[in-house]
PDB file of C-alpha atoms in Angstrom:
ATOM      1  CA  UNK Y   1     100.953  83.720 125.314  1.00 52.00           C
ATOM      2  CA  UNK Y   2     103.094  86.524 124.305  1.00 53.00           C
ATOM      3  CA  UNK Y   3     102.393  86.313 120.324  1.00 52.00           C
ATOM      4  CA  UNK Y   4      98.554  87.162 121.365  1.00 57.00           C
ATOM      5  CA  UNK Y   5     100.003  89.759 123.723  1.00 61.00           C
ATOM      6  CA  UNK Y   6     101.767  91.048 120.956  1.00 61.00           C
ATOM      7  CA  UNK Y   7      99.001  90.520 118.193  1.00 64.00           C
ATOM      8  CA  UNK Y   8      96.971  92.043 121.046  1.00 65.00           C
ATOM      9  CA  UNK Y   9      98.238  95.218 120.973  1.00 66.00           C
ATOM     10  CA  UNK Y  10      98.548  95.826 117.625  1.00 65.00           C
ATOM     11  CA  UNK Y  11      94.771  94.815 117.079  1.00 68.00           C
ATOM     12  CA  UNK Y  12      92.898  94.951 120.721  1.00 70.00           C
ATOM     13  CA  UNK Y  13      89.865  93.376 117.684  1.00 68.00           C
ATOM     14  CA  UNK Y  14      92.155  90.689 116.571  1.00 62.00           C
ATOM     15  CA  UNK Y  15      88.866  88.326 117.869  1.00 60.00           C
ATOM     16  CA  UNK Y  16      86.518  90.442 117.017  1.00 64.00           C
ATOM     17  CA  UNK Y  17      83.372  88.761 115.360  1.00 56.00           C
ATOM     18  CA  UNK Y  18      84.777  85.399 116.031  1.00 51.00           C
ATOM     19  CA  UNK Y  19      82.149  83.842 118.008  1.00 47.00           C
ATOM     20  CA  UNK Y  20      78.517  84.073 116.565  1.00 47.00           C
ATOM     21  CA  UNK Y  21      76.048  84.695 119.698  1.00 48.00           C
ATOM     22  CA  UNK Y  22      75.004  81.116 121.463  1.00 48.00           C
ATOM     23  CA  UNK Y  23      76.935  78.928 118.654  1.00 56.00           C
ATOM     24  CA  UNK Y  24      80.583  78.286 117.648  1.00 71.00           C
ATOM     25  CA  UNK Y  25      81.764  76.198 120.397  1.00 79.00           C
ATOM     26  CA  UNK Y  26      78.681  74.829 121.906  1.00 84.00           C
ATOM     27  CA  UNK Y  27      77.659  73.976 118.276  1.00 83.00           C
ATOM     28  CA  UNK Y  28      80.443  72.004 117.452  1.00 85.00           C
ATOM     29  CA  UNK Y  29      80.318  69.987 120.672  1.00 88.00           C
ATOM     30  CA  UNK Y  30      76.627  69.021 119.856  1.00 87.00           C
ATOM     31  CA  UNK Y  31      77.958  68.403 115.988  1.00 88.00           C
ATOM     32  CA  UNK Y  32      80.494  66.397 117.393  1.00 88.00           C
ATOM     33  CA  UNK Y  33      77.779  64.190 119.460  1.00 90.00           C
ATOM     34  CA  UNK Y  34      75.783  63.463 116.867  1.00 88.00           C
ATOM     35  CA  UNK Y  35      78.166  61.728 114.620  1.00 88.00           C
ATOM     36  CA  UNK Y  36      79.412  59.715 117.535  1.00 90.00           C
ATOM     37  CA  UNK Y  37      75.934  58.718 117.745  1.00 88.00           C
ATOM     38  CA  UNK Y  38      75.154  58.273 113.898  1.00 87.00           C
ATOM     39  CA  UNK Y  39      78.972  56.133 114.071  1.00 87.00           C
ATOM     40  CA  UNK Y  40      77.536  53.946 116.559  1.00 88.00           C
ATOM     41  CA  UNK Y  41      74.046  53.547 115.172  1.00 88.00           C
ATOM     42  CA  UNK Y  42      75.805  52.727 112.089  1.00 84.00           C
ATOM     43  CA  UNK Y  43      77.555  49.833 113.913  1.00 87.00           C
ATOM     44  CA  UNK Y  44      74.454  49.037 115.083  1.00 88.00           C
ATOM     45  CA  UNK Y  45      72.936  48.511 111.962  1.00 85.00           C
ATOM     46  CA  UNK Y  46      75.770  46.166 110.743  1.00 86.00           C
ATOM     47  CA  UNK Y  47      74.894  44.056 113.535  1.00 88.00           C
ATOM     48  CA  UNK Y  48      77.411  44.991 116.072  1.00 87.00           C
ATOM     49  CA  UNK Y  49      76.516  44.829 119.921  1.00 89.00           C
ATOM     50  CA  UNK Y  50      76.169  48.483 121.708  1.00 88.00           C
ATOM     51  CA  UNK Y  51      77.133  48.857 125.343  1.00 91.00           C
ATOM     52  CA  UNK Y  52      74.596  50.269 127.960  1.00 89.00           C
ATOM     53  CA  UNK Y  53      76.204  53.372 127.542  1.00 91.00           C
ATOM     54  CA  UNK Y  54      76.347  53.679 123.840  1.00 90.00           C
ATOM     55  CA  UNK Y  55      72.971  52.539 123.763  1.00 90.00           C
ATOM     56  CA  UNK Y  56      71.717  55.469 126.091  1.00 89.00           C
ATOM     57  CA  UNK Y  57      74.186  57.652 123.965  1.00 89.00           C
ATOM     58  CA  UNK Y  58      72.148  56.926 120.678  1.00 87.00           C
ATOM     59  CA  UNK Y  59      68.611  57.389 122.551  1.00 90.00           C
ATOM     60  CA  UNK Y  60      70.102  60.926 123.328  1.00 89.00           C
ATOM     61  CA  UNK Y  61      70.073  61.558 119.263  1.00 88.00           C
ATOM     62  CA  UNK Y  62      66.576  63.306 119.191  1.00 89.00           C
ATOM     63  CA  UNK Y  63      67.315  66.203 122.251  1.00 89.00           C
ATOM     64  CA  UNK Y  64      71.263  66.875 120.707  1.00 89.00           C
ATOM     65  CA  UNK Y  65      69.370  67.911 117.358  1.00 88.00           C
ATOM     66  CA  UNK Y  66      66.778  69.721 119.178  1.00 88.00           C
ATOM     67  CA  UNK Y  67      69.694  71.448 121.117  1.00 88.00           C
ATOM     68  CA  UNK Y  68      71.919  71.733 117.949  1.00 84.00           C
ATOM     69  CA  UNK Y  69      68.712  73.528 116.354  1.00 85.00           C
ATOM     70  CA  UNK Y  70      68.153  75.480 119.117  1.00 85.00           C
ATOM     71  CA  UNK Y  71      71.857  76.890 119.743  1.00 83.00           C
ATOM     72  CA  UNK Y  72      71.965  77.689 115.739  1.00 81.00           C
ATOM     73  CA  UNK Y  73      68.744  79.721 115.890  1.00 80.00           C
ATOM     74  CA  UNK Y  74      70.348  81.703 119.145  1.00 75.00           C
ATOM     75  CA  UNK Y  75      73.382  82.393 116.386  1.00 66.00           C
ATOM     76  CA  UNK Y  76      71.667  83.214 113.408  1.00 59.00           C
ATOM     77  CA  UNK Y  77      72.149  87.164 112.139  1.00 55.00           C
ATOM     78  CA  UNK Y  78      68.641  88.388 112.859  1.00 50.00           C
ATOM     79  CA  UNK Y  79      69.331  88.269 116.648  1.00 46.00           C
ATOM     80  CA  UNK Y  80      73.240  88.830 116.217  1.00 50.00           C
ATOM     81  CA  UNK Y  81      73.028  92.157 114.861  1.00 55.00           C
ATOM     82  CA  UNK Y  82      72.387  94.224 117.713  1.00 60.00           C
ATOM     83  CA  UNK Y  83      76.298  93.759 118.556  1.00 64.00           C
ATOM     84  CA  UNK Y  84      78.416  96.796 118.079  1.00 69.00           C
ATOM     85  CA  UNK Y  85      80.781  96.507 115.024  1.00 76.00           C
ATOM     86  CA  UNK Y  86      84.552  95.978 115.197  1.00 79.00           C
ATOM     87  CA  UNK Y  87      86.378  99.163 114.076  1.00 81.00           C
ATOM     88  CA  UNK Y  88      86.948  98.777 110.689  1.00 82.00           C
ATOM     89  CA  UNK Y  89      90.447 100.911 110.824  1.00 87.00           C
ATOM     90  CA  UNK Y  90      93.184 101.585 113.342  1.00 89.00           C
ATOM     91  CA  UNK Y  91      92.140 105.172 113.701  1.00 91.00           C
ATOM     92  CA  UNK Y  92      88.888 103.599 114.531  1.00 91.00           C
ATOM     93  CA  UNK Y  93      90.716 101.398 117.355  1.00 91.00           C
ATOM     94  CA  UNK Y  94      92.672 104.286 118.532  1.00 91.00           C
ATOM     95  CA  UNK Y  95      89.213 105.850 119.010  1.00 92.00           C
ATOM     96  CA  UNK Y  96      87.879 103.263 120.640  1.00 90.00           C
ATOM     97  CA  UNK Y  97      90.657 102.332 123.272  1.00 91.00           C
ATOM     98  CA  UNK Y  98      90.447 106.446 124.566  1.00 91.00           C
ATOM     99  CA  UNK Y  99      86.749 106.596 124.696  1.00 91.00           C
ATOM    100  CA  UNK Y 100      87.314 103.212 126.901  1.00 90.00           C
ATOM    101  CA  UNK Y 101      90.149 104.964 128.582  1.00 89.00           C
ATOM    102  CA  UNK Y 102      88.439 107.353 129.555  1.00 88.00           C
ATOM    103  CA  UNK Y 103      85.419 105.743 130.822  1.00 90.00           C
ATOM    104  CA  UNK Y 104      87.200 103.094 132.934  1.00 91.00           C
ATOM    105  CA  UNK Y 105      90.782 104.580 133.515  1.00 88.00           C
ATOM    106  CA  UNK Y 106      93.006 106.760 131.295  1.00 87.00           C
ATOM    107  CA  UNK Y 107      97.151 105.670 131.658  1.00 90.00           C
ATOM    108  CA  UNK Y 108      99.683 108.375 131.765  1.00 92.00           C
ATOM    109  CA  UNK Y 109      99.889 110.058 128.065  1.00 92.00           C
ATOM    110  CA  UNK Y 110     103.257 108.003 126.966  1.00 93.00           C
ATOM    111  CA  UNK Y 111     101.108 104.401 127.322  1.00 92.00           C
ATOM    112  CA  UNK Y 112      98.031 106.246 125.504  1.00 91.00           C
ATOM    113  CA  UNK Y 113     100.427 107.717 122.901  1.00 93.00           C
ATOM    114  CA  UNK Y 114     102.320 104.123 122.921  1.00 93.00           C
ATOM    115  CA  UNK Y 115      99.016 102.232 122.377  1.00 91.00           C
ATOM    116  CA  UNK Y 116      97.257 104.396 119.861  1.00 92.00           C
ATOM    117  CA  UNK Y 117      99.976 104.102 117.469  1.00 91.00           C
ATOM    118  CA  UNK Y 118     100.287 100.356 117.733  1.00 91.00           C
ATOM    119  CA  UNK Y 119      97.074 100.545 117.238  1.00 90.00           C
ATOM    120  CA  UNK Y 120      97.117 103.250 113.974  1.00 91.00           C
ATOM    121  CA  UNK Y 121     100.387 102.638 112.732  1.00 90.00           C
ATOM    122  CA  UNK Y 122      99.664 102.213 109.147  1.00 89.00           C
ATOM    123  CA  UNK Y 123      97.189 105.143 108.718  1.00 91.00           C
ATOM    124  CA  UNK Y 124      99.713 107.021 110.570  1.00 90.00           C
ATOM    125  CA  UNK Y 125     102.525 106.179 108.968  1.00 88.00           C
ATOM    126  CA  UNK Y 126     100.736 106.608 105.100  1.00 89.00           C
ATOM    127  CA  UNK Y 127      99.992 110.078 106.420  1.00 89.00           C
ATOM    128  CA  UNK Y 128     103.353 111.195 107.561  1.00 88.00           C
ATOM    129  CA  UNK Y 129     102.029 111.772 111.451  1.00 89.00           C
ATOM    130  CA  UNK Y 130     103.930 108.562 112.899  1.00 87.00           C
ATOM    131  CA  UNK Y 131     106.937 110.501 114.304  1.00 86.00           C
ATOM    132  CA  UNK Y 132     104.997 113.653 115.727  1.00 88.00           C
ATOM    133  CA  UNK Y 133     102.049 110.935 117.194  1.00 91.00           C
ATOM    134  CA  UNK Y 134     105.161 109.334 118.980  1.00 89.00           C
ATOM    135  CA  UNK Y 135     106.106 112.628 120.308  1.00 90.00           C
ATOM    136  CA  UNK Y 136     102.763 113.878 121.210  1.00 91.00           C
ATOM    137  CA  UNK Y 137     102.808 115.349 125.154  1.00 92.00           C
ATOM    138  CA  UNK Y 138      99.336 115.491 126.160  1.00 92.00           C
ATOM    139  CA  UNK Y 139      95.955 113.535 125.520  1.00 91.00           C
ATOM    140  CA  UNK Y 140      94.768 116.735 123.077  1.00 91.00           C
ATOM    141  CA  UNK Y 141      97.854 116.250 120.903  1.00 92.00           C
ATOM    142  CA  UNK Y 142      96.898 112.438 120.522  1.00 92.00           C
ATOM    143  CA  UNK Y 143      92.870 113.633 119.653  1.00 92.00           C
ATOM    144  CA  UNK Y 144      94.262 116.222 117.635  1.00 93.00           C
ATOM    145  CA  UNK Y 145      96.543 114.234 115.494  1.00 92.00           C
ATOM    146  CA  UNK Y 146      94.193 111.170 114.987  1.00 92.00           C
ATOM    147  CA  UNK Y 147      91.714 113.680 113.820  1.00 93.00           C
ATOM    148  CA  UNK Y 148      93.865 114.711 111.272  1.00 91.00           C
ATOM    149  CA  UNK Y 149      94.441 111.619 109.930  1.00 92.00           C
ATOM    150  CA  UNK Y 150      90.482 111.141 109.633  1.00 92.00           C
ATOM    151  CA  UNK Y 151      90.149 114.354 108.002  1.00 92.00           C
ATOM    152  CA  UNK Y 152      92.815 111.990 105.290  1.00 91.00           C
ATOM    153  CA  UNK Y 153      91.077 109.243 105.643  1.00 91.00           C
ATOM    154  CA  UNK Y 154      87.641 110.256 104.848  1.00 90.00           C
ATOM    155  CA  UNK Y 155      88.422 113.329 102.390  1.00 90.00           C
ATOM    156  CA  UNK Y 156      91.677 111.075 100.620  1.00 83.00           C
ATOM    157  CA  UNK Y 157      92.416 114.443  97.917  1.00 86.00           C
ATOM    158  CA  UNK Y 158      93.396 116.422 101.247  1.00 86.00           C
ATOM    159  CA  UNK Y 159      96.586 114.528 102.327  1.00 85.00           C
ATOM    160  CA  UNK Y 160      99.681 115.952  99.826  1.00 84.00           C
ATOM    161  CA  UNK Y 161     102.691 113.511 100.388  1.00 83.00           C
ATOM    162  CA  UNK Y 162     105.525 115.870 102.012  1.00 83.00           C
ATOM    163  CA  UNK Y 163     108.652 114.420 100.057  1.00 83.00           C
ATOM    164  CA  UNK Y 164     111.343 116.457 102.543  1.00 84.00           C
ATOM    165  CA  UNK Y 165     109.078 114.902 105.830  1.00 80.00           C
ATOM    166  CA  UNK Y 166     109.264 111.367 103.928  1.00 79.00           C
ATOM    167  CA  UNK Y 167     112.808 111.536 103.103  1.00 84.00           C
ATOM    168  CA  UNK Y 168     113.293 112.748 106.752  1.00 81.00           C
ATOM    169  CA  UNK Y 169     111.367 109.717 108.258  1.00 80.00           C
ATOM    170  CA  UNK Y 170     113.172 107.143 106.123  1.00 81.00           C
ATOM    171  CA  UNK Y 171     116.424 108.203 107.474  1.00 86.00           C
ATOM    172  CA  UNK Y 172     114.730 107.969 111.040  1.00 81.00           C
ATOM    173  CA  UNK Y 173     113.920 104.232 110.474  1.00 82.00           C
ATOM    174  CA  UNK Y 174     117.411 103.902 109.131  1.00 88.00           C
ATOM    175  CA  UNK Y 175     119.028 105.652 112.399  1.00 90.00           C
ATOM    176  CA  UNK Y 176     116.806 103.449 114.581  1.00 86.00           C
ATOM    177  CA  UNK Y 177     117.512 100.028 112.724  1.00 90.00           C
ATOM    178  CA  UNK Y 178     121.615 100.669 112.772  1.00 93.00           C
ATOM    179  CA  UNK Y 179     121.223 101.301 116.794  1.00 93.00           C
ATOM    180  CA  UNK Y 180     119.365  98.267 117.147  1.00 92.00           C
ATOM    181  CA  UNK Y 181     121.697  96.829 115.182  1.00 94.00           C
ATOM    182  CA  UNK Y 182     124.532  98.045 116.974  1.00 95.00           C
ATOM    183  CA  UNK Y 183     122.823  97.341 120.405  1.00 94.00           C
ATOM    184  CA  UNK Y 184     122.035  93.497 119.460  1.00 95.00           C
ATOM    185  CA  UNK Y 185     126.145  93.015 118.641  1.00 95.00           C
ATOM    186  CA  UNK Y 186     126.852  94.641 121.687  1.00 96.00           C
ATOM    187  CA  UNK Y 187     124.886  92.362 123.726  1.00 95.00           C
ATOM    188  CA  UNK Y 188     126.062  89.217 122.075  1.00 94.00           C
ATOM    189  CA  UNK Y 189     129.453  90.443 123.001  1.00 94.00           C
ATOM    190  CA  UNK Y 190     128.600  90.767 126.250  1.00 94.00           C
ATOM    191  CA  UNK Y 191     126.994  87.301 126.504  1.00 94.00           C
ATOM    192  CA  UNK Y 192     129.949  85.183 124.739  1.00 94.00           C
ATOM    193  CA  UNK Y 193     132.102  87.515 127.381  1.00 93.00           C
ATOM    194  CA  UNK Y 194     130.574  85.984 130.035  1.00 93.00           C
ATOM    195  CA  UNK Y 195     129.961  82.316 128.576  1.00 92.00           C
ATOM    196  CA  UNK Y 196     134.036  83.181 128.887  1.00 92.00           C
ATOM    197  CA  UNK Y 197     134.338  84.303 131.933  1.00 89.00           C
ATOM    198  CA  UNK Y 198     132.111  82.436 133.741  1.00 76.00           C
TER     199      UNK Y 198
END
């Protein structure tokens, strides 16, 4: 529910590479036949009596391994590697969700801007770009800012650490964790004020 919403935005790849072409699921449900079936031939061979049903069950053995065989070969790497790649960084997401954007729909610039740096807060933020990415006004600003950070990323002696902008942004968070501070007391206040009043 909302904790995947929330994991969701941060990473839109947070599932990414989790399912491996035609196994995973279907896999384990044949797995999962199979030693039903080896339990009750088991039984079976300790001289316990098998129902109709298990009986049919166990005669099913030799077309679940054919299937289990068949769904691992569907979900082996050689025919798994034609999928595109998960973006390996958040600048990489970022990229991703505007080229999508602007294929399928692009949102007014504050959701873009709002997304993108959910999406590229930590390369943002080791850069010093967070605060001017939040204020960015136009699609080109967001491009033009998440290129930047690239240039960082991929050329790492470029970026020099700006101690005035970090000292700056530190005192930012500060501002912005006292308000929220102060806004959370003011709205348990107003809560036990009305528990009072009714």
């Amino acid at each position: 529910g909302i904790m995947s919403a929330e994991g969701m935005l941060d990473d839109p790849c947070i599932f990414a590479g989790r399912h491996s072409g035609g196994s995973g699921a279907a896999v384990r449900k044949v797995e999962k036949k199979l030693r039903q079936v080896d339990a009750l031939r088991a039984r079976q061979a300790e001289g316990g009596k098998l129902t109709a049903e298990e009986l049919e069950k166990v005669g099913c053995r030799k077309a679940l391994r054919a299937e289990r065989k068949e769904l691992l070969a569907a979900g082996s790497p050689s025919t798994s590697d034609d999928r595109p790649k998960p973006p390996q960084d958040g600048l990489e997401k970022a990229r991703l969700y505007l080229a999508h954007a602007r294929e399928y729909w692009l949102p007014p610039t504050s959701t873009v801007v709002f997304h993108c740096r959910r999406m590229a807060r930590a390369e943002l933020t080791k850069y010093q770009l967070l605060e001017e990415f939040a204020a960015a006004k136009s699609i080109g600003q967001v491009e033009e800012m998440l290129s930047r950070a690239e240039g960082y990323r991929d050329d790492p002696g470029s970026f020099q650490e700006d101690e005035g902008k970090a000292q700056q942004e530190r005192e930012l968070r500060a501002q912005k964790a006292y308000e929220e501070e102060c806004r959370k007391k003011f709205e348990a206040r107003m809560a036990r004020k009305a528990a009072r009043t009714g």
